[in-house]
XYZ file of C-alpha atoms in Angstrom:
552
model
C -40.217 -8.405 16.678
C -36.932 -8.169 18.815
C -33.757 -8.424 17.058
C -32.809 -11.710 18.108
C -35.914 -13.189 16.734
C -35.420 -16.027 13.944
C -37.479 -16.907 10.863
C -37.296 -19.364 7.993
C -35.463 -17.382 5.141
C -36.889 -17.914 1.833
C -36.013 -14.735 0.324
C -33.848 -14.840 -2.795
C -31.274 -12.647 -4.181
C -32.101 -12.441 -7.893
C -28.875 -10.817 -8.833
C -25.772 -11.032 -6.997
C -22.365 -9.178 -7.671
C -19.434 -9.428 -5.610
C -16.058 -7.699 -6.118
C -12.609 -8.725 -4.055
C -10.052 -5.806 -3.971
C -7.012 -7.155 -2.338
C -3.944 -5.003 -2.042
C -0.551 -6.869 -1.687
C 2.733 -5.266 -1.188
C 5.416 -6.099 -4.009
C 9.101 -6.504 -2.793
C 11.423 -4.098 -4.698
C 12.833 -5.689 -7.830
C 16.607 -6.393 -7.921
C 16.891 -4.306 -11.030
C 18.289 -0.807 -10.568
C 15.853 1.896 -11.352
C 12.980 -0.328 -11.675
C 11.240 0.862 -8.291
C 7.554 1.181 -8.606
C 7.635 -0.283 -12.248
C 6.805 -3.895 -11.463
C 4.184 -3.822 -14.304
C 6.871 -3.277 -16.860
C 8.720 -6.366 -15.693
C 5.408 -8.175 -15.668
C 4.611 -6.820 -19.159
C 7.768 -8.086 -20.484
C 6.992 -11.536 -19.323
C 3.653 -11.926 -20.737
C 4.376 -14.917 -22.874
C 5.103 -16.890 -19.810
C 1.620 -16.428 -17.807
C -1.915 -15.779 -18.663
C -2.187 -12.053 -17.507
C -2.418 -9.548 -20.488
C -2.114 -5.763 -20.308
C -5.595 -4.360 -21.189
C -6.380 -1.009 -22.731
C -9.155 0.941 -21.284
C -12.305 1.775 -22.791
C -11.142 4.961 -23.974
C -10.265 4.164 -27.583
C -10.652 6.081 -31.000
C -13.606 4.091 -31.764
C -16.735 5.562 -30.476
C -18.752 2.431 -30.902
C -16.662 0.632 -28.122
C -17.221 3.486 -25.704
C -20.558 2.858 -23.911
C -22.714 5.517 -21.962
C -21.632 3.659 -18.562
C -18.029 4.531 -19.452
C -19.192 8.149 -19.998
C -21.016 8.249 -16.809
C -18.093 6.939 -14.925
C -15.649 9.284 -16.214
C -17.697 12.726 -15.682
C -18.482 11.422 -12.210
C -14.992 12.346 -10.953
C -13.071 15.685 -10.568
C -10.452 16.452 -13.032
C -7.358 15.543 -11.081
C -8.954 12.048 -10.120
C -9.717 11.619 -13.990
C -6.048 12.211 -15.002
C -5.170 9.665 -12.487
C -7.646 7.034 -13.406
C -7.421 7.435 -17.237
C -4.391 9.512 -17.809
C -4.494 12.375 -20.454
C -5.647 12.155 -24.055
C -3.484 13.392 -27.051
C -3.175 17.228 -27.224
C -4.016 19.223 -30.375
C -0.383 19.664 -31.250
C 0.669 15.831 -30.795
C 1.691 13.789 -33.485
C -0.819 11.404 -34.970
C 0.981 8.305 -33.692
C 1.274 9.662 -29.954
C -0.316 7.228 -27.748
C -3.083 8.864 -25.502
C -3.217 7.824 -21.911
C -0.171 7.859 -19.537
C -2.204 6.812 -16.542
C -0.168 5.878 -13.498
C -2.564 2.981 -13.186
C -1.871 -0.405 -15.354
C -4.491 -3.122 -15.409
C -3.565 -6.802 -16.435
C -6.527 -9.388 -16.880
C -6.803 -12.976 -17.300
C -9.527 -14.885 -19.017
C -8.528 -18.440 -18.871
C -10.579 -18.750 -15.484
C -14.291 -18.260 -16.091
C -16.116 -19.834 -12.989
C -15.708 -20.390 -9.284
C -17.481 -23.293 -7.433
C -17.743 -22.843 -3.801
C -18.701 -25.542 -1.280
C -19.316 -23.259 1.673
C -19.738 -25.993 4.196
C -18.851 -29.760 4.287
C -21.805 -31.702 2.891
C -23.549 -28.719 1.326
C -24.247 -28.584 -2.379
C -21.664 -26.223 -4.238
C -22.525 -23.019 -5.587
C -21.103 -21.724 -8.910
C -20.289 -18.151 -9.573
C -19.569 -16.744 -12.896
C -16.409 -14.659 -13.052
C -16.885 -11.219 -14.698
C -13.146 -9.665 -14.298
C -10.055 -10.970 -12.926
C -7.525 -8.071 -12.855
C -4.422 -6.924 -11.279
C -3.721 -3.205 -10.840
C -0.161 -1.874 -10.873
C 0.781 1.668 -9.921
C 3.652 3.955 -10.775
C 6.021 4.471 -7.672
C 4.407 2.202 -5.375
C 5.369 -1.271 -4.468
C 1.682 -2.366 -4.494
C -0.571 -4.323 -6.393
C -4.297 -4.814 -6.061
C -6.192 -7.963 -7.117
C -9.817 -7.515 -8.410
C -11.932 -10.587 -8.601
C -15.675 -9.669 -9.725
C -18.345 -12.692 -9.696
C -22.095 -12.876 -10.176
C -24.779 -15.127 -9.649
C -28.442 -15.252 -9.870
C -31.334 -16.550 -7.668
C -29.123 -17.317 -4.569
C -30.890 -17.706 -1.134
C -30.290 -14.595 1.154
C -28.698 -16.991 3.717
C -26.412 -18.295 1.019
C -25.487 -14.949 0.032
C -24.596 -13.972 3.640
C -22.569 -17.079 4.032
C -20.437 -16.283 0.762
C -19.718 -12.601 2.016
C -18.549 -14.077 5.393
C -16.527 -17.031 4.088
C -15.383 -16.039 0.654
C -12.153 -13.796 0.281
C -9.966 -15.258 3.021
C -6.418 -15.710 2.128
C -5.813 -18.541 4.538
C -7.719 -20.371 7.318
C -7.917 -18.761 10.726
C -7.856 -22.087 12.341
C -9.501 -25.596 11.958
C -12.571 -27.499 13.096
C -12.385 -30.685 15.019
C -12.926 -32.445 11.828
C -9.953 -30.871 10.095
C -12.056 -28.082 7.807
C -10.797 -24.692 7.787
C -12.290 -22.398 10.346
C -14.328 -19.503 8.865
C -13.419 -19.973 5.160
C -15.230 -22.003 2.520
C -14.775 -25.748 2.769
C -13.652 -25.959 -0.725
C -13.139 -23.355 -3.667
C -12.361 -24.325 -7.147
C -11.235 -22.339 -10.073
C -12.941 -23.493 -13.415
C -12.083 -22.878 -16.854
C -14.429 -22.330 -20.233
C -14.781 -26.220 -20.354
C -15.723 -26.602 -16.669
C -12.553 -28.297 -15.588
C -10.901 -27.550 -12.391
C -7.729 -25.168 -12.806
C -6.811 -25.086 -9.080
C -8.530 -25.688 -5.671
C -8.148 -24.517 -2.098
C -6.185 -26.526 0.452
C -7.665 -25.354 3.773
C -7.481 -29.050 5.116
C -3.672 -29.119 4.867
C -3.178 -27.961 8.585
C 0.489 -29.162 8.658
C 1.581 -27.000 5.747
C 0.186 -23.818 7.292
C 1.550 -24.530 10.521
C 5.053 -25.476 9.265
C 4.884 -22.164 7.096
C 4.150 -19.991 9.977
C 6.800 -21.828 12.269
C 9.527 -21.567 9.621
C 8.980 -18.008 8.128
C 6.983 -16.239 10.793
C 4.610 -15.075 8.131
C 1.264 -16.781 7.001
C 0.892 -19.063 3.973
C -1.682 -18.220 1.304
C -4.062 -20.861 0.282
C -3.190 -22.599 -2.917
C -6.287 -21.528 -4.847
C -4.907 -17.798 -4.271
C -1.415 -18.662 -4.933
C -2.191 -19.990 -8.206
C -4.354 -17.398 -9.277
C -1.500 -14.770 -8.711
C 1.350 -16.453 -10.314
C 4.064 -15.498 -11.680
C 3.601 -13.381 -8.539
C 4.925 -15.516 -5.633
C 4.838 -15.219 -1.875
C 7.828 -13.449 -0.451
C 9.064 -16.308 1.800
C 8.146 -19.262 -0.401
C 10.722 -21.419 -1.882
C 8.932 -21.245 -5.295
C 11.153 -19.248 -7.763
C 10.016 -16.047 -9.015
C 11.317 -12.465 -9.551
C 8.128 -10.857 -8.561
C 7.446 -11.528 -4.926
C 4.685 -10.205 -2.576
C 3.740 -10.131 0.990
C 0.362 -9.589 2.839
C -0.600 -5.869 3.649
C -3.062 -6.586 6.530
C -5.001 -9.677 8.005
C -6.437 -12.561 5.646
C -9.881 -10.982 5.182
C -9.819 -9.331 1.902
C -11.949 -6.112 1.034
C -15.160 -7.131 -0.519
C -17.974 -5.105 -2.363
C -21.445 -6.666 -2.691
C -24.538 -5.846 -4.785
C -27.711 -7.880 -3.856
C -30.927 -7.347 -5.738
C -33.931 -8.761 -3.869
C -37.679 -8.935 -4.451
C -38.915 -6.970 -1.438
C -36.344 -4.840 0.329
C -38.677 -3.198 2.315
C -39.831 -6.493 3.899
C -36.226 -7.180 5.450
C -36.081 -6.670 9.121
C -33.514 -4.742 10.919
C -31.545 -7.916 11.993
C -31.265 -8.870 8.142
C -30.034 -5.460 7.257
C -27.604 -5.559 10.133
C -26.314 -9.089 9.114
C -25.921 -7.863 5.549
C -24.109 -4.785 6.255
C -21.987 -6.520 8.815
C -21.561 -9.663 6.880
C -17.939 -9.975 6.967
C -17.860 -9.240 10.858
C -20.546 -11.585 12.063
C -20.721 -15.135 11.839
C -23.773 -16.310 10.157
C -24.570 -18.935 12.902
C -23.943 -16.803 15.817
C -26.820 -14.963 17.641
C -26.981 -11.206 16.822
C -24.839 -9.376 19.548
C -27.571 -6.626 20.110
C -25.392 -4.995 22.856
C -22.383 -4.396 20.605
C -21.954 -0.582 19.868
C -21.692 -1.516 16.041
C -25.285 -3.005 16.226
C -26.783 -0.345 18.274
C -25.417 2.517 16.034
C -25.578 0.592 12.758
C -27.855 2.911 10.814
C -25.910 5.945 12.108
C -22.282 4.722 11.612
C -22.617 2.387 8.417
C -25.613 3.518 6.370
C -26.028 5.930 3.627
C -29.891 6.087 2.946
C -29.950 8.892 0.312
C -31.952 6.498 -1.785
C -34.086 4.798 1.086
C -37.559 6.021 1.147
C -39.290 2.909 2.395
C -42.399 3.642 0.215
C -44.051 2.007 -2.764
C -42.730 4.800 -5.026
C -39.143 3.959 -4.176
C -36.393 4.060 -4.692
C -35.544 1.660 -1.744
C -32.112 1.198 -2.158
C -29.460 1.240 1.003
C -25.759 1.676 0.707
C -23.797 0.056 3.713
C -20.216 0.571 4.337
C -17.946 -0.639 7.250
C -14.641 0.194 5.378
C -13.688 -3.229 4.561
C -17.101 -4.181 3.286
C -19.376 -2.058 1.187
C -22.798 -3.531 0.349
C -25.485 -2.369 -1.829
C -29.009 -3.840 -1.335
C -32.291 -2.791 -3.624
C -35.284 -3.893 -5.282
C -34.850 -6.470 -8.133
C -37.833 -5.032 -9.995
C -36.733 -1.644 -10.141
C -34.865 -0.371 -13.469
C -33.286 2.409 -11.152
C -31.397 -0.523 -9.464
C -30.546 -3.278 -11.690
C -30.046 -1.362 -15.001
C -26.553 -2.320 -16.251
C -26.067 0.883 -18.375
C -27.808 3.648 -16.287
C -28.666 2.146 -13.006
C -27.070 1.713 -9.757
C -25.844 -1.641 -11.083
C -23.690 0.307 -13.395
C -22.661 2.693 -10.875
C -21.699 -0.228 -8.495
C -19.408 -1.721 -11.187
C -17.889 1.527 -12.216
C -17.989 4.615 -9.910
C -18.381 2.766 -6.656
C -15.836 0.204 -7.585
C -13.305 2.941 -8.524
C -14.188 4.788 -5.010
C -13.737 1.354 -2.990
C -10.294 0.887 -4.767
C -8.921 4.241 -4.419
C -9.695 4.250 -0.458
C -8.146 0.852 -0.230
C -5.212 1.955 -2.224
C -4.614 4.853 0.164
C -4.738 2.651 3.330
C -2.513 -0.076 1.738
C 0.013 2.268 0.175
C 0.419 4.008 3.877
C 0.753 0.582 5.307
C 3.447 -0.173 3.027
C 5.349 3.227 3.773
C 5.266 2.461 7.069
C 6.333 -0.945 6.712
C 9.469 0.207 4.746
C 10.441 2.650 7.749
C 10.295 -0.453 9.938
C 12.389 -2.487 7.786
C 14.896 0.267 7.272
C 15.173 0.610 11.224
C 15.489 -2.875 11.862
C 18.256 -3.318 9.170
C 20.361 -0.375 10.497
C 23.619 -1.224 12.191
C 25.170 1.976 13.536
C 28.679 0.199 13.766
C 28.598 -0.671 10.143
C 29.083 2.332 7.663
C 27.682 0.318 4.869
C 24.439 -0.292 6.780
C 24.346 3.390 7.716
C 24.581 4.623 4.305
C 21.983 2.052 3.047
C 19.753 3.152 5.872
C 19.956 6.851 4.586
C 19.477 6.030 0.858
C 16.130 3.906 2.018
C 14.799 6.598 4.050
C 15.218 9.402 1.536
C 14.054 7.290 -1.273
C 10.847 6.524 0.774
C 10.443 10.200 1.530
C 10.616 11.037 -2.436
C 8.208 8.164 -3.082
C 5.745 9.620 -0.472
C 5.966 13.065 -1.760
C 4.979 11.735 -5.199
C 2.190 9.681 -3.667
C 0.768 12.644 -1.921
C 0.637 14.683 -5.201
C -0.296 11.903 -7.496
C -2.581 9.591 -5.382
C -3.814 11.328 -2.198
C -7.384 12.947 -2.513
C -9.724 14.178 -0.104
C -12.364 14.758 -2.861
C -13.047 12.545 -5.479
C -16.431 13.957 -6.862
C -18.878 16.844 -6.892
C -21.697 14.318 -6.804
C -22.944 14.357 -3.226
C -23.492 10.511 -3.008
C -20.175 9.365 -4.526
C -18.371 11.602 -2.521
C -20.314 10.564 0.850
C -19.604 6.972 -0.007
C -16.021 7.846 -0.443
C -15.706 9.693 3.001
C -17.736 7.041 4.733
C -15.472 4.221 3.460
C -12.038 6.349 4.013
C -13.509 7.412 7.693
C -13.945 3.859 8.672
C -10.445 2.726 7.340
C -9.044 5.989 9.198
C -6.893 6.931 6.193
C -6.694 10.525 7.137
C -5.409 9.719 10.662
C -2.968 7.196 9.220
C -1.717 9.536 6.624
C -0.781 12.012 9.230
C 1.076 9.379 11.414
C 2.865 8.155 8.598
C 3.719 11.802 7.184
C 4.996 12.650 10.728
C 7.256 9.334 10.878
C 8.710 10.005 7.741
C 9.418 13.636 8.592
C 10.929 12.835 11.741
C 13.196 10.382 9.963
C 13.960 13.255 7.303
C 14.853 15.538 10.023
C 17.157 13.015 11.980
C 18.999 12.612 8.643
C 19.199 16.384 8.247
C 20.348 17.006 11.508
C 22.899 14.219 11.318
C 24.190 15.488 8.072
C 24.456 18.994 9.476
C 26.287 17.499 12.545
C 28.853 15.910 10.170
C 29.349 19.052 8.324
C 29.963 21.094 11.434
C 32.509 18.720 12.697
C 34.384 18.831 9.139
C 34.268 22.668 9.353
C 35.882 22.529 13.117
C 38.562 20.269 11.637
C 39.163 22.493 8.626
C 39.262 25.518 10.759
C 41.688 24.072 13.221
C 43.998 22.776 10.369
C 43.609 26.416 8.791
C 44.661 28.144 11.965
C 47.979 25.860 12.289
C 48.577 26.583 8.356
C 48.249 30.302 8.953
C 50.909 30.221 11.508
C 53.347 28.347 9.214
C 52.267 30.731 6.203
C 52.977 33.960 8.292
C 56.238 32.843 9.681
C 57.805 31.558 6.274
C 56.334 34.761 4.621
C 57.971 37.057 7.265
C 61.376 35.371 6.238
C 60.820 35.757 2.477
C 59.294 32.257 2.146
C 62.663 30.266 2.195
C 64.397 30.159 5.866
C 66.933 27.713 4.522
C 68.270 27.903 0.952
C 67.581 24.633 -0.494
C 67.605 25.535 -4.075
C 71.463 25.532 -4.752
C 71.935 21.824 -3.721
C 72.191 18.805 -6.107
C 69.021 17.486 -7.584
C 69.127 14.399 -5.090
C 69.519 16.783 -2.157
C 66.489 18.871 -3.234
C 64.336 15.848 -3.744
C 65.313 14.597 -0.335
C 64.482 17.728 1.187
C 61.271 18.054 -0.492
C 60.357 14.403 0.678
C 61.438 14.885 4.079
C 59.491 18.185 4.246
C 56.320 16.624 2.642
C 56.405 13.752 4.866
C 56.763 16.111 8.208
C 53.981 18.299 6.739
C 51.538 15.286 6.197
C 52.176 14.079 9.562
C 51.601 17.456 11.266
C 48.298 17.609 9.018
C 47.304 14.131 10.173
C 48.103 14.914 13.699
C 45.856 18.040 13.640
C 43.197 16.237 12.074
C 43.227 13.373 14.634
C 43.412 16.025 17.410
C 41.119 18.434 15.738
C 38.463 17.895 18.379
C 40.952 18.622 21.336
C 42.751 21.638 19.379
C 39.119 23.101 18.988
C 38.558 22.698 22.645
C 41.954 24.530 23.117
C 41.313 27.392 20.881
C 38.090 27.959 22.598
C 39.762 27.772 25.907
C 42.130 30.433 24.621
C 39.322 32.792 23.695
C 37.766 32.532 26.979
C 38.815 35.565 28.933
C 37.601 34.269 32.185
C 39.846 31.081 32.224
C 43.091 31.599 33.912
C 46.487 30.869 32.392
C 46.723 27.709 34.169
C 43.518 26.617 32.789
C 44.595 27.306 29.358
C 47.955 25.368 29.888
C 45.720 22.390 30.889
C 43.729 22.710 27.784
C 46.992 22.607 25.876
C 48.347 19.437 27.826
C 45.006 17.941 26.942
C 45.859 18.235 23.229
C 48.755 15.824 23.675
C 47.296 13.988 26.749
C 45.351 10.758 27.128
C 42.422 12.556 28.449
C 40.212 15.140 27.034
C 39.169 18.329 29.135
């Protein structure tokens, strides 16, 4: 059957999980010494917003520590474990010493329990249960990652594809003729535990988005996302708030999807391509069979270690484009749907962290690059204050980049081949390694420029001091030859001696200031005097250049 063939899609997704991992850049806090510690500021104001700092599952009570948590922990290499979970209390630690010290801090809100999506105008809404709604903050990084995990059961496969394509868009990319937003869901509504609407999207408010971009040269975030993030507020918004964010990339949020279907082996290649590229292909468009990403789909985007295409199974396919990670498997297989030991448990724990780390790397590198651009744009070389501020920002960015390299940058996460393979597949599609080298080179070039500028200034200072020292040496040798005091001023009255001292001090200060002002020309004159090839007339012209209006 050709790829462009169509059929009635009656397949159901028996279990559907999706997680958004949305990185956002945080503007530095106005408080001194608070860089990269937005989470402390956020925690201090917990009474004024619904987000709460959560402890991880690594508690002192073994009854709360499940096997899936253990499997998650041992899947990663030791240095990754220390990043994700911190370190426990040492054997010599005090009983009250808190374990942890992880550079990652998680806040969660529980007042929103459901999401109702009307995918297209006139369609029946789809309700999704919210499993987790978290914010991830990181030491030393002006960055936060939103994680929204939703689940549903018995969704038509076409509906699941439509959710993957339309859900997770920060703002509409345009508008249809009828006024509804282009490519995004028609209506998204957050629901509380009683089923009441807490906030809803406003993609139909075309003038709001047009006016915001026209005024601020920055896109506006849809209201349902803005309400979810508060007290974080958009950087250019008129809304008051101390913690402000801006978008790191375009409006499509990175997404993970878990789909358990009845007969994965019955899915055609077109179905696989549409599922794997769901965020990139419009559900209504004909499959572009001549696109390289479609032709090389299996080679570029699939990881088929657990795909056997046999009755015995397992028949689980992993697909990753970088911005999307999709897992499809058999709903009847415990290997796939077991929430404690199966692929579902790994999807919600190990693979989620792999996806989060890969996008943390990319977002952090984009933020470092953005800081460099802002620093250069803010530089005015005619303003000393601007120059000093530029130097401070570049050096601070360089120091933070070094800490990022040693604390967060990993090439290997796990010794388990499949976990590591998924990480490499995701990181390669995101071009993290190439981006890291580009940003590192940019920061090094900036640092080298500052070092060379400092050396140039120090060299000029040394030249000036050398000239002044030579002039002072002449006066010192001369007065020393005559016994220090050529004219006896010590025998006059106190007033005469004070006047003599004042006049001498004034003259010497004037001579020193003159030497400093003419130090560059005096340096040229001294260099000319030391040049044996230069004639006496040339040396005299060099001397005249010291007091003349033009330099040699």
